Tab-separated table of C-alpha atoms in Angstrom:
chain	number	residue	atom	x	y	z
G	1174	UNK	CA	106.067	99.000	103.483
G	1175	UNK	CA	106.156	102.460	101.933
G	1176	UNK	CA	103.392	102.956	99.378
G	1177	UNK	CA	99.741	102.752	100.350
G	1178	UNK	CA	97.203	102.878	97.523
G	1179	UNK	CA	93.700	103.871	98.612
G	1180	UNK	CA	90.724	103.244	96.337
G	1181	UNK	CA	87.779	105.467	97.223
G	1182	UNK	CA	84.912	103.793	95.357
G	1183	UNK	CA	82.209	104.394	97.944
G	1184	UNK	CA	84.033	105.412	101.113
G	1185	UNK	CA	86.266	108.437	101.483
G	1186	UNK	CA	89.551	107.888	103.285
G	1187	UNK	CA	89.587	110.183	106.290
G	1188	UNK	CA	92.413	109.403	108.684
G	1189	UNK	CA	91.643	109.905	112.355
G	1190	UNK	CA	94.410	112.087	113.835
G	1191	UNK	CA	93.858	110.502	117.260
G	1192	UNK	CA	94.621	107.089	115.749
G	1193	UNK	CA	97.294	107.778	113.123
G	1194	UNK	CA	99.222	110.230	115.356
G	1195	UNK	CA	101.230	111.677	112.478
G	1196	UNK	CA	102.263	108.313	111.032
G	1197	UNK	CA	100.799	109.175	107.610
G	1198	UNK	CA	103.653	111.585	106.905
G	1199	UNK	CA	105.989	108.568	106.834
G	1200	UNK	CA	104.011	106.816	104.081
G	1201	UNK	CA	103.552	107.579	100.402
G	1202	UNK	CA	99.790	107.734	99.920
G	1203	UNK	CA	98.246	107.279	96.460
G	1204	UNK	CA	94.502	107.973	96.297
G	1205	UNK	CA	92.226	106.813	93.527
G	1206	UNK	CA	88.768	108.336	93.283
G	1207	UNK	CA	86.459	109.575	90.562
G	1208	UNK	CA	86.465	113.177	91.811
G	1209	UNK	CA	90.163	113.936	92.174
G	1210	UNK	CA	92.819	112.287	90.028
G	1211	UNK	CA	95.544	114.781	90.950
G	1212	UNK	CA	97.037	112.364	93.489
G	1213	UNK	CA	97.240	109.467	91.030
G	1214	UNK	CA	100.709	108.318	90.028
G	1215	UNK	CA	101.452	109.404	86.490
G	1216	UNK	CA	101.061	106.476	84.151
G	1217	UNK	CA	100.055	106.179	80.509
G	1218	UNK	CA	97.254	103.840	81.633
G	1219	UNK	CA	95.462	106.542	83.623
G	1220	UNK	CA	92.331	107.348	81.661
G	1221	UNK	CA	89.043	108.610	82.979
G	1222	UNK	CA	86.913	106.085	81.068
G	1223	UNK	CA	87.838	103.274	83.458
G	1224	UNK	CA	86.915	103.028	87.126
G	1225	UNK	CA	89.122	103.882	90.045
G	1226	UNK	CA	89.811	100.255	90.987
G	1227	UNK	CA	90.977	99.590	87.426
G	1228	UNK	CA	93.182	102.701	87.565
G	1229	UNK	CA	94.836	101.498	90.742
G	1230	UNK	CA	95.375	97.963	89.443
G	1231	UNK	CA	96.705	99.209	86.088
G	1232	UNK	CA	99.182	101.498	87.842
G	1233	UNK	CA	100.391	98.733	90.143
G	1234	UNK	CA	100.713	96.174	87.342
G	1235	UNK	CA	102.602	98.720	85.207
G	1236	UNK	CA	105.074	98.975	88.090
G	1237	UNK	CA	105.541	95.206	88.251
G	1238	UNK	CA	103.229	94.338	91.138
G	1239	UNK	CA	101.304	91.094	91.497
G	1240	UNK	CA	97.735	91.825	92.657
G	1241	UNK	CA	96.696	89.682	95.625
G	1242	UNK	CA	93.151	90.014	96.971
G	1243	UNK	CA	92.442	89.049	100.564
G	1244	UNK	CA	89.380	86.831	100.798
G	1245	UNK	CA	88.323	83.706	102.656
G	1246	UNK	CA	86.201	82.550	99.689
G	1247	UNK	CA	88.450	82.130	96.623
G	1248	UNK	CA	91.110	79.653	95.516
G	1249	UNK	CA	93.488	81.049	98.035
G	1250	UNK	CA	96.565	80.262	100.040
G	1251	UNK	CA	97.231	81.350	103.594
G	1252	UNK	CA	99.223	84.513	104.272
G	1253	UNK	CA	102.069	82.256	105.509
G	1254	UNK	CA	102.174	80.462	102.127
G	1255	UNK	CA	102.003	83.519	99.854
G	1256	UNK	CA	104.911	83.775	97.390
G	1257	UNK	CA	107.044	86.674	98.635
G	1258	UNK	CA	109.652	86.549	95.870
G	1259	UNK	CA	107.700	89.008	93.682
G	1260	UNK	CA	106.539	92.559	94.268
G	1261	UNK	CA	103.073	92.200	95.759
G	1262	UNK	CA	100.142	94.559	96.301
G	1263	UNK	CA	97.602	93.326	98.820
G	1264	UNK	CA	93.988	94.376	98.237
G	1265	UNK	CA	91.721	94.609	101.275
G	1266	UNK	CA	88.016	95.123	100.766
G	1267	UNK	CA	85.553	96.955	102.963
G	1268	UNK	CA	84.405	95.204	106.101
G	1269	UNK	CA	80.822	94.822	104.879
G	1270	UNK	CA	81.288	93.969	101.188
G	1271	UNK	CA	84.858	92.752	100.842
G	1272	UNK	CA	86.895	93.461	97.710
G	1273	UNK	CA	85.182	94.722	94.570
G	1274	UNK	CA	84.262	92.396	91.697
G	1275	UNK	CA	86.877	94.215	89.576
G	1276	UNK	CA	89.600	93.389	92.114
G	1277	UNK	CA	88.542	89.722	92.042
G	1278	UNK	CA	88.490	89.661	88.229
G	1279	UNK	CA	91.935	91.223	87.859
G	1280	UNK	CA	93.650	89.493	90.795
G	1281	UNK	CA	96.717	87.379	90.178
G	1282	UNK	CA	96.193	85.461	93.437
G	1283	UNK	CA	94.044	85.290	96.557
G	1284	UNK	CA	95.148	85.037	100.150
G	1285	UNK	CA	93.373	84.314	103.410
G	1286	UNK	CA	94.218	84.934	107.019
G	1287	UNK	CA	93.617	81.712	108.955
G	1288	UNK	CA	90.725	82.094	111.388
G	1289	UNK	CA	89.527	80.053	114.333
G	1290	UNK	CA	85.923	80.008	115.512
G	1291	UNK	CA	82.762	81.260	113.857
G	1292	UNK	CA	83.990	84.655	112.684
G	1293	UNK	CA	84.482	84.699	108.927
G	1294	UNK	CA	86.844	87.660	108.707
G	1295	UNK	CA	88.730	90.271	110.676
G	1296	UNK	CA	88.113	94.004	110.343
G	1297	UNK	CA	90.256	95.746	107.747
G	1298	UNK	CA	92.776	97.307	110.148
G	1299	UNK	CA	93.408	93.992	111.884
G	1300	UNK	CA	93.591	92.145	108.543
G	1301	UNK	CA	96.145	94.646	107.246
G	1302	UNK	CA	98.175	94.522	110.469
G	1303	UNK	CA	98.292	90.711	110.588
G	1304	UNK	CA	99.134	90.474	106.879
G	1305	UNK	CA	101.856	93.118	106.931
G	1306	UNK	CA	103.421	91.746	110.115
G	1307	UNK	CA	103.435	88.209	108.730
G	1308	UNK	CA	104.862	89.178	105.334
G	1309	UNK	CA	107.488	91.588	106.697
G	1310	UNK	CA	108.621	88.983	109.258
G	1311	UNK	CA	108.942	86.389	106.496
G	1312	UNK	CA	110.916	88.819	104.307
G	1313	UNK	CA	113.325	89.674	107.123
G	1314	UNK	CA	114.026	85.966	107.700
G	1315	UNK	CA	114.480	85.254	103.985
G	1316	UNK	CA	117.475	85.703	101.705
G	1317	UNK	CA	115.424	87.934	99.362
G	1318	UNK	CA	116.991	91.308	98.561
G	1319	UNK	CA	114.017	93.389	99.731
G	1320	UNK	CA	115.736	96.516	101.034
G	1321	UNK	CA	115.727	99.891	99.303
G	1322	UNK	CA	118.712	101.017	97.282
G	1323	UNK	CA	120.725	103.917	98.685
G	1324	UNK	CA	119.156	106.285	96.116
G	1325	UNK	CA	115.615	105.093	96.933
G	1326	UNK	CA	116.268	105.497	100.644
G	1327	UNK	CA	117.626	109.025	100.144
G	1328	UNK	CA	114.608	110.029	98.036
G	1329	UNK	CA	112.178	108.733	100.655
G	1330	UNK	CA	114.050	110.456	103.479
G	1331	UNK	CA	113.865	113.729	101.530
G	1332	UNK	CA	110.115	113.244	101.029
G	1333	UNK	CA	109.709	112.571	104.750
G	1334	UNK	CA	111.644	115.723	105.597
G	1335	UNK	CA	109.505	117.744	103.186
G	1336	UNK	CA	106.431	116.445	105.018
G	1337	UNK	CA	107.723	117.399	108.470
G	1338	UNK	CA	109.409	120.775	107.909
G	1339	UNK	CA	107.449	123.969	107.413
G	1340	UNK	CA	108.256	125.613	104.057
G	1341	UNK	CA	110.794	122.966	102.987
G	1342	UNK	CA	111.277	124.635	99.594
G	1343	UNK	CA	112.949	127.643	101.285
G	1344	UNK	CA	115.325	125.408	103.223
G	1345	UNK	CA	116.181	123.412	100.083
G	1346	UNK	CA	116.818	126.614	98.115
G	1347	UNK	CA	119.132	127.927	100.838
G	1348	UNK	CA	120.967	124.604	101.059
G	1349	UNK	CA	121.462	124.406	97.289
G	1350	UNK	CA	122.711	128.017	97.094
G	1351	UNK	CA	125.288	127.356	99.836
G	1352	UNK	CA	126.517	124.296	97.946
G	1353	UNK	CA	127.410	126.302	94.818
């Protein structure tokens, strides 16, 4: 799990430093909101006349992702039954309202997390944790070639280093000059 796409329709994503403890620097965060599109991945489908959920879905679909909305109410399969042979983007809605109508309309599939008792759903952090643990465990046990290529791994490691080193551009410049 590397890329996290955050749609800020009504709620602003504000990570709690006491909870995330620096883990965000290890992820590639893509934010979609109506105020700031500078963090959006560049794609020919990015236009301001469509909403932020549509922008996110268009970007993901352009990059070959199947859109799977988590919901206990649609024609869904369980997280253990979800097809893991294709690139998949899981959509989690807010705890009060669930996923947006746009996400439901444009979804390729729906998935549920099996529940026991009277509770209808888990909170978003627990839903994400259970889903990601289940899917990553299934991938590791499968014969699917899910690992990054050497070039992809190198690029991500460089991005991680840039996020952890102060003034990484100076270090890169010095390194490149020594290599000449």
